[in-house]
Amino acid sequence: MKNLKYKTKDYVIMALMVSLGIVLQIVDNMLNFIAIPGGRLGLSNIVTLMNIFVFGGLNAFFISLLRAMLGSLLYGGVSSLLYSFFGALFSVLAMWIVKSFFYPKVSEIGISVIGAFFHNFAQVLVAIATFENASLFSYLAPLTVVSVFAGTFTGFQVKLLNNKFKLM
Amino acid sequence: MKLTKTDWVIIFFFLILSFLIFLFFKFSFVGNSDRILMIQTDSKLYATYNLDLLKENIELDIDNPEGDFKILVSKDKVCVLKSGCEDNICKRNIIKNSGESIVCVPFKILLTIVSNKKNHVDSVAY
């Protein structure tokens, strides 16, 4: 499906992926049980990583940017738009690069952990830029621990989907 | 359904990285210096408090265009009491040591505790 043989059908599925991502993002915001502020499960990462496998990196890139923008406008408000946007940008680029160079060696779980880390890294950078205070970098320590666990969780989901439906 | 060897390397790499960042910020603030609370709105300094010289607990309303924001400043902890935003992530965080911070993304408010290595400043300085 990477060459987009059935154009209209693919566009419809991609649009559905955007909405699926937004729904998961909203569910994610409700499930705020992680004690570390700002730590989230990153459920919409499942959709992003799945898109990289199904539609290829470039399409997944635009899907997740669209998802981040629409999702934060619908739910989080304008202030979270920058965080969402750069989080999605960094994480999808990192996952795309790692997937295309190291895929069978690094499984879905490793890719997902890297994506989760870069998502948090980008958001910390945006926070440093808005407050002009580099001490916020210390926030990356707890967030990285969260991203390892959350990334393993979401990567596991993608692996299950991949084994079941043979996305590749 | 197994993790590959590289997966484990990645996982341990990030755990170690996180630990190193933690250690770096832990030890860059040690010493018997005072803990200074810095309150920032956007990128501007709003107020500073010296937590070690604090005589009594202070409840402070921070003026900002978005809505109510009330914090508690005391010797052993700094936390957010009231916030007008709906997600209330900031309320889950309580800080007391140098290098720790509370961030409110929607209101663009930042509370950080830093250590001063030079002379003592007044308890309140606007």
mmCIF file of N, CA, C and O in Angstrom, chain B residues 50-83:
data_model
loop_
_atom_site.group_PDB
_atom_site.id
_atom_site.type_symbol
_atom_site.label_atom_id
_atom_site.label_comp_id
_atom_site.label_asym_id
_atom_site.label_seq_id
_atom_site.Cartn_x
_atom_site.Cartn_y
_atom_site.Cartn_z
ATOM 1 N N ASN B 50 13.200 34.033 48.979
ATOM 2 C CA ASN B 50 14.244 33.191 49.560
ATOM 3 C C ASN B 50 13.566 32.247 50.547
ATOM 4 O O ASN B 50 13.101 32.658 51.608
ATOM 5 N N LEU B 51 13.510 30.966 50.195
ATOM 6 C CA LEU B 51 12.744 30.014 51.006
ATOM 7 C C LEU B 51 13.386 29.781 52.370
ATOM 8 O O LEU B 51 12.697 29.481 53.333
ATOM 9 N N ASP B 52 14.699 29.893 52.468
ATOM 10 C CA ASP B 52 15.356 29.621 53.743
ATOM 11 C C ASP B 52 15.221 30.780 54.725
ATOM 12 O O ASP B 52 15.393 30.599 55.918
ATOM 13 N N LEU B 53 14.914 31.960 54.199
ATOM 14 C CA LEU B 53 14.753 33.116 55.092
ATOM 15 C C LEU B 53 13.278 33.412 55.365
ATOM 16 O O LEU B 53 12.949 34.390 56.017
ATOM 17 N N LEU B 54 12.416 32.557 54.839
ATOM 18 C CA LEU B 54 10.981 32.801 54.942
ATOM 19 C C LEU B 54 10.524 32.682 56.395
ATOM 20 O O LEU B 54 10.828 31.706 57.071
ATOM 21 N N LYS B 55 9.767 33.672 56.867
ATOM 22 C CA LYS B 55 9.293 33.626 58.255
ATOM 23 C C LYS B 55 7.953 32.893 58.352
ATOM 24 O O LYS B 55 7.712 32.138 59.268
ATOM 25 N N GLU B 56 7.072 33.156 57.430
ATOM 26 C CA GLU B 56 5.746 32.536 57.495
ATOM 27 C C GLU B 56 5.321 32.058 56.108
ATOM 28 O O GLU B 56 5.947 32.419 55.110
ATOM 29 N N ASN B 57 4.267 31.237 56.095
ATOM 30 C CA ASN B 57 3.767 30.757 54.815
ATOM 31 C C ASN B 57 3.049 31.882 54.066
ATOM 32 O O ASN B 57 2.344 32.681 54.667
ATOM 33 N N ILE B 58 3.224 31.912 52.790
ATOM 34 C CA ILE B 58 2.615 32.965 51.975
ATOM 35 C C ILE B 58 1.690 32.310 50.961
ATOM 36 O O ILE B 58 2.052 31.326 50.321
ATOM 37 N N GLU B 59 0.477 32.846 50.852
ATOM 38 C CA GLU B 59 -0.394 32.444 49.741
ATOM 39 C C GLU B 59 -0.401 33.593 48.756
ATOM 40 O O GLU B 59 -0.732 34.718 49.104
ATOM 41 N N LEU B 60 -0.016 33.286 47.545
ATOM 42 C CA LEU B 60 0.224 34.355 46.583
ATOM 43 C C LEU B 60 -0.653 34.169 45.351
ATOM 44 O O LEU B 60 -0.722 33.082 44.789
ATOM 45 N N ASP B 61 -1.348 35.225 44.982
ATOM 46 C CA ASP B 61 -2.093 35.211 43.714
ATOM 47 C C ASP B 61 -1.191 35.763 42.632
ATOM 48 O O ASP B 61 -0.661 36.863 42.771
ATOM 49 N N ILE B 62 -1.013 35.004 41.581
ATOM 50 C CA ILE B 62 -0.176 35.484 40.485
ATOM 51 C C ILE B 62 -1.068 36.107 39.420
ATOM 52 O O ILE B 62 -1.964 35.448 38.892
ATOM 53 N N ASP B 63 -0.838 37.376 39.145
ATOM 54 C CA ASP B 63 -1.628 38.052 38.104
ATOM 55 C C ASP B 63 -1.232 37.516 36.748
ATOM 56 O O ASP B 63 -0.062 37.486 36.410
ATOM 57 N N ASN B 64 -2.230 37.115 35.998
ATOM 58 C CA ASN B 64 -1.960 36.764 34.604
ATOM 59 C C ASN B 64 -3.261 36.859 33.838
ATOM 60 O O ASN B 64 -4.348 36.786 34.425
ATOM 61 N N PRO B 65 -3.176 37.090 32.538
ATOM 62 C CA PRO B 65 -4.390 37.348 31.763
ATOM 63 C C PRO B 65 -5.333 36.155 31.640
ATOM 64 O O PRO B 65 -6.501 36.329 31.323
ATOM 65 N N GLU B 66 -4.850 34.953 31.941
ATOM 66 C CA GLU B 66 -5.663 33.762 31.653
ATOM 67 C C GLU B 66 -6.694 33.469 32.745
ATOM 68 O O GLU B 66 -7.779 32.997 32.453
ATOM 69 N N GLY B 67 -6.380 33.687 34.002
ATOM 70 C CA GLY B 67 -7.337 33.370 35.058
ATOM 71 C C GLY B 67 -6.667 33.283 36.408
ATOM 72 O O GLY B 67 -5.537 33.730 36.584
ATOM 73 N N ASP B 68 -7.401 32.679 37.375
ATOM 74 C CA ASP B 68 -6.874 32.573 38.745
ATOM 75 C C ASP B 68 -5.668 31.661 38.808
ATOM 76 O O ASP B 68 -5.628 30.626 38.153
ATOM 77 N N PHE B 69 -4.718 32.049 39.623
ATOM 78 C CA PHE B 69 -3.590 31.150 39.864
ATOM 79 C C PHE B 69 -3.033 31.487 41.236
ATOM 80 O O PHE B 69 -2.512 32.564 41.470
ATOM 81 N N LYS B 70 -3.213 30.552 42.178
ATOM 82 C CA LYS B 70 -2.814 30.815 43.559
ATOM 83 C C LYS B 70 -1.804 29.770 43.984
ATOM 84 O O LYS B 70 -2.012 28.580 43.782
ATOM 85 N N ILE B 71 -0.693 30.226 44.574
ATOM 86 C CA ILE B 71 0.315 29.269 45.016
ATOM 87 C C ILE B 71 0.591 29.449 46.500
ATOM 88 O O ILE B 71 0.307 30.501 47.083
ATOM 89 N N LEU B 72 1.110 28.376 47.091
ATOM 90 C CA LEU B 72 1.531 28.411 48.490
ATOM 91 C C LEU B 72 3.056 28.391 48.521
ATOM 92 O O LEU B 72 3.684 27.523 47.923
ATOM 93 N N VAL B 73 3.622 29.366 49.211
ATOM 94 C CA VAL B 73 5.078 29.400 49.372
ATOM 95 C C VAL B 73 5.372 29.201 50.845
ATOM 96 O O VAL B 73 4.937 29.989 51.681
ATOM 97 N N SER B 74 6.059 28.110 51.176
ATOM 98 C CA SER B 74 6.438 27.897 52.565
ATOM 99 C C SER B 74 7.843 27.337 52.607
ATOM 100 O O SER B 74 8.434 27.044 51.573
ATOM 101 N N LYS B 75 8.359 27.193 53.814
ATOM 102 C CA LYS B 75 9.742 26.768 53.964
ATOM 103 C C LYS B 75 9.986 25.362 53.412
ATOM 104 O O LYS B 75 11.015 25.081 52.819
ATOM 105 N N ASP B 76 9.016 24.450 53.631
ATOM 106 C CA ASP B 76 9.253 23.068 53.199
ATOM 107 C C ASP B 76 8.594 22.705 51.888
ATOM 108 O O ASP B 76 8.874 21.635 51.353
ATOM 109 N N LYS B 77 7.707 23.523 51.386
ATOM 110 C CA LYS B 77 7.155 23.152 50.083
ATOM 111 C C LYS B 77 6.571 24.351 49.342
ATOM 112 O O LYS B 77 6.153 25.327 49.947
ATOM 113 N N VAL B 78 6.558 24.209 48.037
ATOM 114 C CA VAL B 78 5.893 25.178 47.170
ATOM 115 C C VAL B 78 4.925 24.387 46.314
ATOM 116 O O VAL B 78 5.306 23.380 45.716
ATOM 117 N N CYS B 79 3.658 24.793 46.312
ATOM 118 C CA CYS B 79 2.719 24.073 45.452
ATOM 119 C C CYS B 79 1.631 25.016 44.969
ATOM 120 O O CYS B 79 1.493 26.137 45.450
ATOM 121 N N VAL B 80 0.859 24.546 44.006
ATOM 122 C CA VAL B 80 -0.223 25.332 43.434
ATOM 123 C C VAL B 80 -1.498 25.012 44.189
ATOM 124 O O VAL B 80 -1.856 23.843 44.337
ATOM 125 N N LEU B 81 -2.161 26.039 44.724
ATOM 126 C CA LEU B 81 -3.405 25.812 45.465
ATOM 127 C C LEU B 81 -4.614 25.873 44.553
ATOM 128 O O LEU B 81 -5.520 25.066 44.656
ATOM 129 N N LYS B 82 -4.634 26.868 43.681
ATOM 130 C CA LYS B 82 -5.813 27.046 42.845
ATOM 131 C C LYS B 82 -5.362 27.441 41.452
ATOM 132 O O LYS B 82 -4.468 28.271 41.297
ATOM 133 N N SER B 83 -5.965 26.813 40.451
ATOM 134 C CA SER B 83 -5.633 27.179 39.086
ATOM 135 C C SER B 83 -6.905 27.191 38.267
ATOM 136 O O SER B 83 -7.761 26.333 38.422
#
